[in-house]
Coordinates of C-alpha atoms and ligand atoms in Angstrom, one line a residue:
M11 CA 42.7 80.2 37.8
V12 CA 39.6 82.3 37.3
K13 CA 36.8 81.3 39.7
T14 CA 33.6 80.1 38.0
L15 CA 30.7 82.3 39.1
K16 CA 27.1 81.4 38.6
A17 CA 24.9 83.9 36.7
L18 CA 21.1 84.0 36.3
I19 CA 19.7 86.0 33.4
A20 CA 16.0 86.4 34.2
F21 CA 14.1 88.2 31.4
G22 CA 10.6 89.2 30.4
T23 CA 9.5 89.6 26.8
R24 CA 6.3 90.4 25.0
Y25 CA 7.5 90.6 21.4
G26 CA 10.7 88.5 21.6
A27 CA 13.5 91.0 21.4
T28 CA 14.6 90.6 25.0
A29 CA 15.0 86.8 24.5
G30 CA 17.7 87.3 21.8
T31 CA 19.4 90.0 23.8
S32 CA 19.5 87.8 26.9
E33 CA 20.9 84.8 25.0
E34 CA 23.7 87.0 23.6
I35 CA 24.5 88.4 27.1
G36 CA 24.5 84.8 28.3
K37 CA 27.0 83.7 25.6
I38 CA 29.4 86.5 26.4
L39 CA 29.3 85.7 30.1
Q40 CA 29.9 82.1 29.4
G41 CA 32.9 83.0 27.3
K42 CA 34.1 84.9 30.3
G43 CA 34.0 81.9 32.5
F44 CA 30.5 82.2 34.0
D45 CA 28.1 79.3 34.5
V46 CA 25.0 80.8 33.0
K47 CA 21.3 80.1 33.2
V48 CA 18.9 82.1 31.0
V49 CA 15.2 82.0 32.1
N50 CA 12.1 83.5 30.5
V51 CA 10.2 84.5 33.7
K52 CA 6.9 84.4 31.8
E53 CA 7.5 80.7 31.3
E54 CA 9.3 79.7 34.4
K55 CA 8.8 81.0 37.9
I56 CA 12.1 81.3 39.8
K57 CA 11.7 80.2 43.4
D58 CA 15.3 80.4 44.6
I59 CA 18.3 82.5 43.6
S60 CA 20.6 81.5 46.5
E61 CA 23.1 79.6 44.2
Y62 CA 23.8 82.6 41.9
N63 CA 26.5 85.2 42.3
L64 CA 25.3 87.5 39.5
I65 CA 21.7 88.2 38.7
V66 CA 20.8 90.0 35.4
V67 CA 17.2 91.1 35.0
G68 CA 16.0 92.3 31.6
S69 CA 12.7 93.4 30.3
G70 CA 11.0 94.8 27.2
I71 CA 9.0 98.0 27.7
R72 CA 5.5 98.6 26.6
M73 CA 3.6 101.9 27.1
G74 CA 5.8 102.7 30.1
K75 CA 5.6 99.3 31.8
W76 CA 8.1 96.4 32.4
V77 CA 6.9 92.9 31.8
S78 CA 4.9 92.2 35.0
E79 CA 6.7 88.9 35.7
A80 CA 10.1 90.7 35.5
D81 CA 8.8 93.4 37.9
D82 CA 7.5 90.6 40.2
F83 CA 10.9 88.9 40.2
L84 CA 12.6 92.1 41.3
R85 CA 10.0 92.6 44.0
N86 CA 10.1 89.1 45.3
F87 CA 13.9 89.0 45.6
Q88 CA 14.7 92.6 46.4
K89 CA 16.1 91.8 49.9
E90 CA 18.3 89.0 48.5
F91 CA 19.9 91.2 45.9
D92 CA 22.0 92.9 48.6
Q93 CA 24.1 89.7 48.9
K94 CA 24.5 89.5 45.1
K95 CA 25.8 91.4 42.1
L96 CA 22.7 92.7 40.3
A97 CA 22.5 94.2 36.8
L98 CA 19.4 95.5 34.9
F99 CA 18.7 96.0 31.2
V100 CA 15.8 97.1 29.1
S101 CA 14.9 96.6 25.4
S102 CA 13.0 99.6 24.1
M103 CA 12.7 102.0 21.3
K104 CA 15.8 103.9 22.5
T105 CA 13.3 106.7 22.6
F106 CA 13.1 109.9 20.7
V107 CA 11.3 110.9 23.9
E108 CA 14.6 110.9 25.8
R109 CA 16.4 112.7 23.0
E110 CA 14.0 115.5 23.3
G111 CA 14.6 115.6 27.1
K112 CA 11.1 114.3 28.0
T113 CA 10.2 111.4 30.1
E114 CA 6.9 110.5 28.3
E115 CA 4.9 111.3 25.2
G116 CA 1.7 109.7 24.0
G117 CA 2.2 106.8 26.4
I118 CA 5.7 106.1 25.1
C119 CA 8.0 106.4 28.1
S120 CA 11.7 106.9 28.5
S121 CA 13.3 103.5 29.3
R122 CA 15.9 105.3 31.4
K123 CA 13.3 106.9 33.6
L124 CA 11.5 103.5 34.0
A125 CA 14.7 101.8 35.0
E126 CA 15.5 104.6 37.5
D127 CA 11.9 104.3 38.9
I128 CA 12.1 100.5 39.4
V129 CA 15.5 100.9 41.1
A130 CA 14.0 103.4 43.5
K131 CA 10.8 101.4 44.0
Y132 CA 12.7 98.3 45.2
G133 CA 15.8 100.0 46.7
L134 CA 18.0 98.2 44.2
K135 CA 21.8 98.7 43.8
P136 CA 22.6 97.5 40.3
I137 CA 26.3 97.4 39.4
T138 CA 25.3 98.5 35.8
M139 CA 22.2 99.2 33.7
G140 CA 21.9 98.6 30.0
F141 CA 19.6 100.5 27.6
F142 CA 19.3 98.6 24.4
G143 CA 17.1 98.9 21.3
G144 CA 14.5 96.2 20.8
V145 CA 12.4 95.1 17.9
I146 CA 9.5 97.0 16.5
D147 CA 7.3 94.4 14.7
Y148 CA 4.1 95.8 13.3
N149 CA 3.0 92.3 12.4
K150 CA 2.8 91.3 16.0
M151 CA 0.7 94.3 17.0
G152 CA -3.1 94.4 17.3
F153 CA -5.1 96.8 15.1
F154 CA -5.1 99.7 17.6
E155 CA -1.5 99.3 18.6
R156 CA -0.4 99.3 14.9
K157 CA -2.4 102.5 14.4
A158 CA -1.0 104.1 17.5
M159 CA 2.6 103.2 16.6
G160 CA 2.3 104.4 13.0
F161 CA 4.0 107.7 13.9
L162 CA 7.2 105.8 14.7
K163 CA 7.9 104.5 11.2
P164 CA 9.1 107.8 9.7
L165 CA 11.1 108.5 12.8
L166 CA 12.9 105.2 12.6
E167 CA 13.6 105.7 8.9
K168 CA 14.9 109.2 9.7
D169 CA 17.3 107.6 12.2
G170 CA 18.6 105.3 9.4
F171 CA 16.7 102.1 10.4
K172 CA 15.5 99.9 7.5
E173 CA 12.8 97.2 7.6
I174 CA 14.6 93.8 7.9
E175 CA 11.4 92.3 6.5
P176 CA 8.0 94.0 5.9
G177 CA 6.9 95.7 9.1
V178 CA 9.9 94.7 11.2
Y179 CA 12.6 97.0 12.5
D180 CA 15.4 95.5 14.6
L181 CA 16.9 98.2 16.7
R182 CA 19.3 95.9 18.6
D183 CA 23.0 97.0 18.3
W184 CA 24.8 93.7 18.9
D185 CA 28.2 95.3 19.4
E186 CA 26.7 97.6 22.1
I187 CA 25.1 94.6 23.8
R188 CA 28.4 92.5 23.7
I189 CA 30.5 95.4 25.0
W190 CA 28.0 95.9 27.9
A191 CA 28.1 92.2 28.7
K192 CA 31.9 92.1 28.7
E193 CA 32.0 95.1 31.1
L194 CA 29.4 93.4 33.2
A195 CA 31.6 90.3 33.4
M196 CA 34.5 92.5 34.7
K197 CA 32.3 94.4 37.2
A198 CA 30.8 91.2 38.6
R199 CA 34.3 89.9 39.5
Q200 CA 35.3 93.1 41.3
Ligands
LIG303 C1 2.7 98.9 21.8 C2 4.1 99.2 22.1 C3 4.4 100.1 23.1 C4 5.8 100.4 23.4 N1 6.1 101.3 24.4 C5 7.4 101.7 24.6 C6 7.7 102.7 25.6 O1 6.9 103.2 26.4 N2 9.0 103.0 25.7 C7 10.0 102.5 25.0 O2 11.1 102.9 25.1 N3 9.7 101.5 24.1 C8 8.4 101.1 23.9 N4 8.1 100.1 22.9 C9 9.2 99.5 22.2 C10 9.5 98.1 22.9 O3 10.1 98.3 24.1 C11 10.3 97.2 22.0 O4 9.5 96.8 20.9 C12 11.0 96.1 22.7 O5 11.6 95.2 21.7 C13 10.0 95.2 23.5 O6 10.7 94.2 24.1 P1 10.2 92.7 23.7 O7 10.4 92.5 22.2 O8 11.2 91.8 24.5 O9 8.8 92.5 24.2 C14 6.8 99.8 22.7 C15 6.5 98.9 21.7 C16 5.2 98.6 21.4 C17 4.8 97.6 20.3

């Protein structure tokens, strides 16, 4: 019989995309026999992770920054992760910055570089890292943000993304997320 492992998915979101991604990862892990808790770290402060075998930490990225509560979570528990399986994922633009071989342009940062930086900062040893698209929602941006992000629309259209409703581009590839979560379930049992 497959042993039930306990998984905590701790995520930080500003615009909402990472919540949906976390829920989907949670469903896949549940289907693979994990007992899963999904927590928005902006709404609930986690005080104790001792009961969990697997910790998955996810965050949206904004102008090169993780959600501060997700960063705090990694900092607070960095020593305890050595006894656990840890996985990280980010929701981002899947940046054109990266494709052009850069790490930053106009405040937009490579999510890969940010993940590598946080791993180095806290001495983490994740078993896997996921780099997923998020949601670009112009309706949720303030005036200046909307202006600053205007350059992105033609780039998204060029990449084949269409508005799912006015001003909203959903860059999440659910198959990619599910495949990652299935592989994570396997790695967490190794
Ligand atoms: C103002 C703003 C700045 C952003 N900066 C970055 C960035 O530096 N790098 C990146 O890859 N994505 C960036 N994004 C894309 C977000 O990461 C994406 O919208 C993601 O869905 C955010 O996660 P959340 O919806 O869970 O908050 C930015 C989006 C906005 C609106």
